[in-house]
PDB file of C-alpha atoms in Angstrom:
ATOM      1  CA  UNK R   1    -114.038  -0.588  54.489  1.00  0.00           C
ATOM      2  CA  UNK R   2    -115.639  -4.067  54.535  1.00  0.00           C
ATOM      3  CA  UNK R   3    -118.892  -4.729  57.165  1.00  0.00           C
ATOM      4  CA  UNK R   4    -119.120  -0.964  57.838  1.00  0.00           C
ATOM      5  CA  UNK R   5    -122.256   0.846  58.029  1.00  0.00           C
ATOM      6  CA  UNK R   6    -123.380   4.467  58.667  1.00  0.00           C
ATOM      7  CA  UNK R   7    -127.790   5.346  59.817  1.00  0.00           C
ATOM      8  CA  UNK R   8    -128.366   8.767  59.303  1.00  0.00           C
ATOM      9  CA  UNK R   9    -131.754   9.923  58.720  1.00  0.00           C
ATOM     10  CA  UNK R  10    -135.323  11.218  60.595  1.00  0.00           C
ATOM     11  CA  UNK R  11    -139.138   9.755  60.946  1.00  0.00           C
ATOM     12  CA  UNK R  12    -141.366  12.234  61.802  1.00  0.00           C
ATOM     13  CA  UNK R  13    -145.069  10.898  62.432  1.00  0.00           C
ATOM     14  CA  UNK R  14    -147.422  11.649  64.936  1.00  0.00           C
ATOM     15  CA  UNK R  15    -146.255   8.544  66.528  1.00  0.00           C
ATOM     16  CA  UNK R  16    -142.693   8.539  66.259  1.00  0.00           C
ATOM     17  CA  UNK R  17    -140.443  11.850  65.977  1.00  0.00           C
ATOM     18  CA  UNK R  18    -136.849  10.509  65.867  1.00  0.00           C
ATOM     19  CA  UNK R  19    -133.467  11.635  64.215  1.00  0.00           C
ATOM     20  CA  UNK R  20    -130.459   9.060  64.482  1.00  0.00           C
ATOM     21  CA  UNK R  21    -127.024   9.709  63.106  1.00  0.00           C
ATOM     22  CA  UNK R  22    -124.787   5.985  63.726  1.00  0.00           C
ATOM     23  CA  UNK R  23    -122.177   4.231  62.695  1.00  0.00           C
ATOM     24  CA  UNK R  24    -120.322   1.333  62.538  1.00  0.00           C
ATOM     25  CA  UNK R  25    -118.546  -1.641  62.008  1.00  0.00           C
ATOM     26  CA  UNK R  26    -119.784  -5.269  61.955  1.00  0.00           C
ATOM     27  CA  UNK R  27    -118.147  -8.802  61.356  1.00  0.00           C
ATOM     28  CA  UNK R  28    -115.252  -8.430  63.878  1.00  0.00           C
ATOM     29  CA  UNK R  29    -116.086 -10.267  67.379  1.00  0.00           C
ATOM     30  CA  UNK R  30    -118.041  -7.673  68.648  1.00  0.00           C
ATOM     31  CA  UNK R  31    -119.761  -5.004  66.851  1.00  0.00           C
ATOM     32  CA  UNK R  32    -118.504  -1.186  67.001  1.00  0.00           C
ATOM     33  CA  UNK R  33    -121.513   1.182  67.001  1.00  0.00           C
ATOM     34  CA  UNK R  34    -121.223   4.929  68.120  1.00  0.00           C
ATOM     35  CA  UNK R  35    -123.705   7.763  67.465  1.00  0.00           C
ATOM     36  CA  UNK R  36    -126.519   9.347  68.616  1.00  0.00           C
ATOM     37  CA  UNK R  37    -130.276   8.986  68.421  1.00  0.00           C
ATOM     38  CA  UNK R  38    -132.347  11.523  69.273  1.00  0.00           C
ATOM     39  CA  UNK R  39    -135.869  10.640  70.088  1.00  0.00           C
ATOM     40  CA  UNK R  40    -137.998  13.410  70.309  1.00  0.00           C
ATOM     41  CA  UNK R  41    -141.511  11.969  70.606  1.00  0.00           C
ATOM     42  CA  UNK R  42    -142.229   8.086  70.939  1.00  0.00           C
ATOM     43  CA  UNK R  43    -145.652   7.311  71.873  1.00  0.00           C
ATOM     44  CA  UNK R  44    -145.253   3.750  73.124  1.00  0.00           C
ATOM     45  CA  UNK R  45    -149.028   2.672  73.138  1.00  0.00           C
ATOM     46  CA  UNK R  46    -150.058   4.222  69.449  1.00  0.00           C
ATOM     47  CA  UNK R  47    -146.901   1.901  68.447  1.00  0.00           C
ATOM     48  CA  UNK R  48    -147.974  -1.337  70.305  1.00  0.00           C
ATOM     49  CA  UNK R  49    -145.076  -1.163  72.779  1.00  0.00           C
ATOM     50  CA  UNK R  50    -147.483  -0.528  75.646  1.00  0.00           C
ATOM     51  CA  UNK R  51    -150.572  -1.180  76.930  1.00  0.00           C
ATOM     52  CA  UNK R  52    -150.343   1.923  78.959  1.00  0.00           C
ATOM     53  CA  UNK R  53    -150.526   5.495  77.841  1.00  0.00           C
ATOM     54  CA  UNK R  54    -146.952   6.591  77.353  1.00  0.00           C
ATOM     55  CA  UNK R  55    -144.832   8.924  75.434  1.00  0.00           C
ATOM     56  CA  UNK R  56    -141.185   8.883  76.216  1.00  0.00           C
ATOM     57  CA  UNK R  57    -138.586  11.571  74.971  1.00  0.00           C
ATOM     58  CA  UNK R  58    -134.784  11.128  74.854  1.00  0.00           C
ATOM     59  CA  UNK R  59    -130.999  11.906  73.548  1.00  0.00           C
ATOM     60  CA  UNK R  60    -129.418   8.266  73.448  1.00  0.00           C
ATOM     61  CA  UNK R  61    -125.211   8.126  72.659  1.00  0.00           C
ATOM     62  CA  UNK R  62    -124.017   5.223  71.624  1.00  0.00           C
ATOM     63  CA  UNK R  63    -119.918   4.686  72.187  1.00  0.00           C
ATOM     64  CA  UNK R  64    -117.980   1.435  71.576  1.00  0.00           C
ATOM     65  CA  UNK R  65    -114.113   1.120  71.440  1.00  0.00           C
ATOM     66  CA  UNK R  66    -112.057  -1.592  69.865  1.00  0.00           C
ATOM     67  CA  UNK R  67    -109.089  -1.765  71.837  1.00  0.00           C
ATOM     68  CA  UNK R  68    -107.434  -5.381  70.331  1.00  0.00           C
ATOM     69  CA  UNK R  69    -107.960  -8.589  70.241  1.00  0.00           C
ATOM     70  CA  UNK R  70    -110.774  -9.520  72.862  1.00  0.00           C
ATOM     71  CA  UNK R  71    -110.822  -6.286  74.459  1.00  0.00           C
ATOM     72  CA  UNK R  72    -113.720  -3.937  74.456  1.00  0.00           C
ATOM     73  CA  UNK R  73    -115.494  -1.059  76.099  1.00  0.00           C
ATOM     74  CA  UNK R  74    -118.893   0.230  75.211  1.00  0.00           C
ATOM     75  CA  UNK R  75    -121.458   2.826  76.846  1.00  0.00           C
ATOM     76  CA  UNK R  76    -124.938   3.388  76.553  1.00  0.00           C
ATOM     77  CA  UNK R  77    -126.232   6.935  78.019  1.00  0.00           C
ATOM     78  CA  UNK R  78    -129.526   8.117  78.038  1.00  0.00           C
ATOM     79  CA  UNK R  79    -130.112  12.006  78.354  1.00  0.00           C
ATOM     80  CA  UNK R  80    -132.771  14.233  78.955  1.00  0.00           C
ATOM     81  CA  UNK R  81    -135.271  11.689  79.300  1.00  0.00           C
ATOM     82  CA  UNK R  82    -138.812  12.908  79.934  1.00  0.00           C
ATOM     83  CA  UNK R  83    -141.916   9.936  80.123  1.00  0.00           C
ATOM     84  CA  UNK R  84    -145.228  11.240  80.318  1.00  0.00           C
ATOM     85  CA  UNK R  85    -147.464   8.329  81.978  1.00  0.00           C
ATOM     86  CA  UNK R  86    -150.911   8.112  83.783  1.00  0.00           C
ATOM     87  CA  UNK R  87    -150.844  12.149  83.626  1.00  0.00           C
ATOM     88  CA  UNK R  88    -147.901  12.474  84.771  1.00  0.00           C
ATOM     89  CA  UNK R  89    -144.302  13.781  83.338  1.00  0.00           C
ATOM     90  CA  UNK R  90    -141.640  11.622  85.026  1.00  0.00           C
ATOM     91  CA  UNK R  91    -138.167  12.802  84.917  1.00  0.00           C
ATOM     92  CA  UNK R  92    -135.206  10.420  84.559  1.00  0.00           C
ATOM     93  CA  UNK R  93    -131.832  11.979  84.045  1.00  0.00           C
ATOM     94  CA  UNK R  94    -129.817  10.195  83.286  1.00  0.00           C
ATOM     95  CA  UNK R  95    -129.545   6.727  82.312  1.00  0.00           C
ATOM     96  CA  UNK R  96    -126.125   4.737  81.470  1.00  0.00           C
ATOM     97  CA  UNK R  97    -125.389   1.431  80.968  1.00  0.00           C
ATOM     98  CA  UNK R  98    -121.342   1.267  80.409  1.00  0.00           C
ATOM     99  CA  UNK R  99    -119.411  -2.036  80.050  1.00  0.00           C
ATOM    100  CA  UNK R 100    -116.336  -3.610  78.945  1.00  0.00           C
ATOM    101  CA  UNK R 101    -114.259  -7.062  78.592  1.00  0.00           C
ATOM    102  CA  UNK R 102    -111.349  -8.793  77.896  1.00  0.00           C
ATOM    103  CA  UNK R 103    -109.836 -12.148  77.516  1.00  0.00           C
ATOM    104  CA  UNK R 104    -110.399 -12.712  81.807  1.00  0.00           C
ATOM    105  CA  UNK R 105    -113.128  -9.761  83.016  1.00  0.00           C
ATOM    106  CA  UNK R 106    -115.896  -8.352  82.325  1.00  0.00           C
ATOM    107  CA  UNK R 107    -117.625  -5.347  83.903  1.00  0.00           C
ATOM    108  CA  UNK R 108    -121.409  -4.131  83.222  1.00  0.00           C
ATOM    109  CA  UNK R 109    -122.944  -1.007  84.947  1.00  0.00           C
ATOM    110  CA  UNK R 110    -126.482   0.297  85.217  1.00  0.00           C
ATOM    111  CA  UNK R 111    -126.599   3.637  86.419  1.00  0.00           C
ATOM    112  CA  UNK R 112    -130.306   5.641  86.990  1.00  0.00           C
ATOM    113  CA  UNK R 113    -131.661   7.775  89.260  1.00  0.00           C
ATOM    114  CA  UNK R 114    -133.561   4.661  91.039  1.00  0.00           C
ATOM    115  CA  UNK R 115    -131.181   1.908  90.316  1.00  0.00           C
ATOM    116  CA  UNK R 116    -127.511   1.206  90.585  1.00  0.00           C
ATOM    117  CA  UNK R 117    -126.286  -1.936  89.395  1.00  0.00           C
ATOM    118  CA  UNK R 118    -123.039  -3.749  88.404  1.00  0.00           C
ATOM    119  CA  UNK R 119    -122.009  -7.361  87.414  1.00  0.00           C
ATOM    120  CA  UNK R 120    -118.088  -8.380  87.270  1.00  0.00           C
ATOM    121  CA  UNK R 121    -116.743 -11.694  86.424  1.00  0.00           C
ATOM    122  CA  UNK R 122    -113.432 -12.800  85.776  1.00  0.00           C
ATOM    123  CA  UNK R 123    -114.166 -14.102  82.006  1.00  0.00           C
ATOM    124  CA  UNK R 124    -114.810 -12.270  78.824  1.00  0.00           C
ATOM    125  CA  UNK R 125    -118.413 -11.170  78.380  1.00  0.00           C
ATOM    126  CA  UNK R 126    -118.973 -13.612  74.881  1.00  0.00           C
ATOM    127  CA  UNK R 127    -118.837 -16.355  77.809  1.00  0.00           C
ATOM    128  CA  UNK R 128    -121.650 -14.621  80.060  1.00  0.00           C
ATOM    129  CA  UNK R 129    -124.682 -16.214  78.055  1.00  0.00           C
ATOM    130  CA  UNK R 130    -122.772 -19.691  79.251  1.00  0.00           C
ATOM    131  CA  UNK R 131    -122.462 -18.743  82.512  1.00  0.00           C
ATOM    132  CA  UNK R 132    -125.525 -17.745  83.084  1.00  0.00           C
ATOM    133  CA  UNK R 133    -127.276 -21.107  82.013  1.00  0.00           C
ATOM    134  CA  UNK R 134    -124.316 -22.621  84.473  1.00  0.00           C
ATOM    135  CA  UNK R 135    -125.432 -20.512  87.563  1.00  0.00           C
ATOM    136  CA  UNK R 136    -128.839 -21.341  86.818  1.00  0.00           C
ATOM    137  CA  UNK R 137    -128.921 -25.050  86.452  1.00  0.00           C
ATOM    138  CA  UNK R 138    -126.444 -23.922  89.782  1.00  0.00           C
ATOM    139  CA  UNK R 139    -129.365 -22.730  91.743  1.00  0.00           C
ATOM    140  CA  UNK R 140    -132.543 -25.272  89.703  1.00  0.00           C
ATOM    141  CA  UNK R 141    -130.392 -28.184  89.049  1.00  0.00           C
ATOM    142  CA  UNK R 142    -133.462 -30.014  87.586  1.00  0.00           C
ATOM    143  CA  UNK R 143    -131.938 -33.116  85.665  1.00  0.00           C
ATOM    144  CA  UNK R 144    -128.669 -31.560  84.722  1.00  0.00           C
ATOM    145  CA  UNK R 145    -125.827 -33.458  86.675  1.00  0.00           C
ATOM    146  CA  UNK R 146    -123.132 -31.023  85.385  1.00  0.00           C
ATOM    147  CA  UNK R 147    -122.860 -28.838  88.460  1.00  0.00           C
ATOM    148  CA  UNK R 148    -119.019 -28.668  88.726  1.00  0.00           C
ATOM    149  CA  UNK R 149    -117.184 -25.880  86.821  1.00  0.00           C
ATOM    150  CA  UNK R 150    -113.370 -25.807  86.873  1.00  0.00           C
ATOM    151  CA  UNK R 151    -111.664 -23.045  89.373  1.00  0.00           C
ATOM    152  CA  UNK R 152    -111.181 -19.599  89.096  1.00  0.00           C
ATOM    153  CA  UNK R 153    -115.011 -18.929  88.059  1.00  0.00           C
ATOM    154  CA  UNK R 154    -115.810 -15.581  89.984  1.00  0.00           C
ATOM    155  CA  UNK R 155    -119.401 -13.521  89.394  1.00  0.00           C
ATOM    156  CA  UNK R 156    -120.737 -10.572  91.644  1.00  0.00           C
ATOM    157  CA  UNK R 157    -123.882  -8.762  91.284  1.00  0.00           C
ATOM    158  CA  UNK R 158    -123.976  -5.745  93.523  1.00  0.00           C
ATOM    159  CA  UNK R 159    -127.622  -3.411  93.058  1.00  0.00           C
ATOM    160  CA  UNK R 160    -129.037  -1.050  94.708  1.00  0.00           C
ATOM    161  CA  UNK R 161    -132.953   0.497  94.422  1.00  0.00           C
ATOM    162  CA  UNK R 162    -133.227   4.515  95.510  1.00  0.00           C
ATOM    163  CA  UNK R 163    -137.242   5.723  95.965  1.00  0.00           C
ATOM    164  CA  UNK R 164    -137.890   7.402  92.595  1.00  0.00           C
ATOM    165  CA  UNK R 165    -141.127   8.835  91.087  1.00  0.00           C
ATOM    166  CA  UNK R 166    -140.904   6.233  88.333  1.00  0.00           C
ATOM    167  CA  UNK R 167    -141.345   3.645  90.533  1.00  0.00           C
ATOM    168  CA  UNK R 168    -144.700   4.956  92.489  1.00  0.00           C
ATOM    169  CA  UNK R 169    -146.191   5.532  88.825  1.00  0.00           C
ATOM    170  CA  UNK R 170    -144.626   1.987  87.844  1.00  0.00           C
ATOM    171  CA  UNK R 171    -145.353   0.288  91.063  1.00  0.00           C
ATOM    172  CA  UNK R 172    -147.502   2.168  93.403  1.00  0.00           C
ATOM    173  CA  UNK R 173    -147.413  -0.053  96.682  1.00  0.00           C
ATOM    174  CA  UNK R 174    -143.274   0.661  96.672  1.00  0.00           C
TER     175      UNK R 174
END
C-alpha cells in the first residue's frame, strides 16, 4: 500500500545495542506507527546525548490506531527501564505517554513512577501547537493585541510530582 513503511533491523556497537521491529503508515493526517524497539544498551555520553555519564536500557511499544476521519489514539510505553548514572542504577518502571483526539478533544497522559500528568482540551490535537502560542501571548501579551479567542476554548493541565530516586540523582536539593 502507498506511504507504508516497515524498520526491522539491529545496531550492535559498544555504544548503542538496539533491535527495533516498526511499522507504519504515513501521508494520512496523522501518522500510524506501532512496534517495538528494544534498546538494550545506549550509552548517552559516548553518543553526545549527555554530558553526564549515562547508559540507559529499555523495551519501548509503540501503538497508534486510526479510528476515521480525525479520530486517533496512540500510546507510548516504556518497559523495563534501567539508567545507570553517577554510579548508580536507577529504576523506572514504567513509563507511558498515551493520547488521543478527535474533531472536539484531545487527551494526553504522562504516566511514571515520579510524575503524573494529563492535558485535555476540547479541540483536536493538530490545533494544540495554535493554542499553545494563543495561551502564551495569553499570559506574555508582549505586542500581540489578539487576546480574544471565540467561546468554547477549554484547556486543563492537571500534574502531579511523587519523590523518586531519579529525581535526587537528577536534582539533589528535591
Amino acid at each position: 500500500a502507498a506511504n507504508t513503511f516497515t524498520a526491522k533491523g539491529r545496531i550492535n556497537d559498544s555504544n548503542l545495542d538496539v533491535a527495533m521491529d516498526i511499522h507504519g503508515k504515513l501521508g494520512g493526517k496523522y501518522p500510524l506507527v506501532s512496534g517495538i524497539i528494544d534498546i538494550n544498551k545506549a550509552d548517552l555520553k559516548s553518543l553526545q546525548l549527555s554530558t553526564d555519564s549515562m547508559i540507559l536500557s529499555s523495551r519501548v511499544s509503540i501503538e497508534t490506531e486510526d479510528l476515521g476521519p480525525g479520530h486517533i489514539i496512540a500510546g507510548v510505553y516504556l518497559d523495563s527501564n534501567i539508567l545507570y548514572i553517577k554510579g548508580k542504577t536507577v529504576l523506572l518502571d514504567s513509563i507511558s505517554l498515551t493520547g488521543s483526539s478527535s474533531p472536539d478533544s484531545s487527551h494526553v497522559s504522562l504516566k511514571t513512577p515520579f510524575l503524573a500528568a494529563r492535558l485535555n482540551t476540547n479541540y483536536e490535537l493538530s490545533q494544540l501547537p495554535g493554542e499553545f502560542e494563543h495561551l502564551w501571548h495569553r499570559i506574555y501579551p508582549g505586542k500581540t493585541s489578539e487576546n480574544n479567542v471565540g467561546v468554547n476554548h477549554c484547556t486543563s493541565v492537571d500534574a502531579s510530582l511523587t519523590q523518586h530516586e531519579v529525581l535526587t540523582t537528577f536534582l539533589p536539593d528535591f
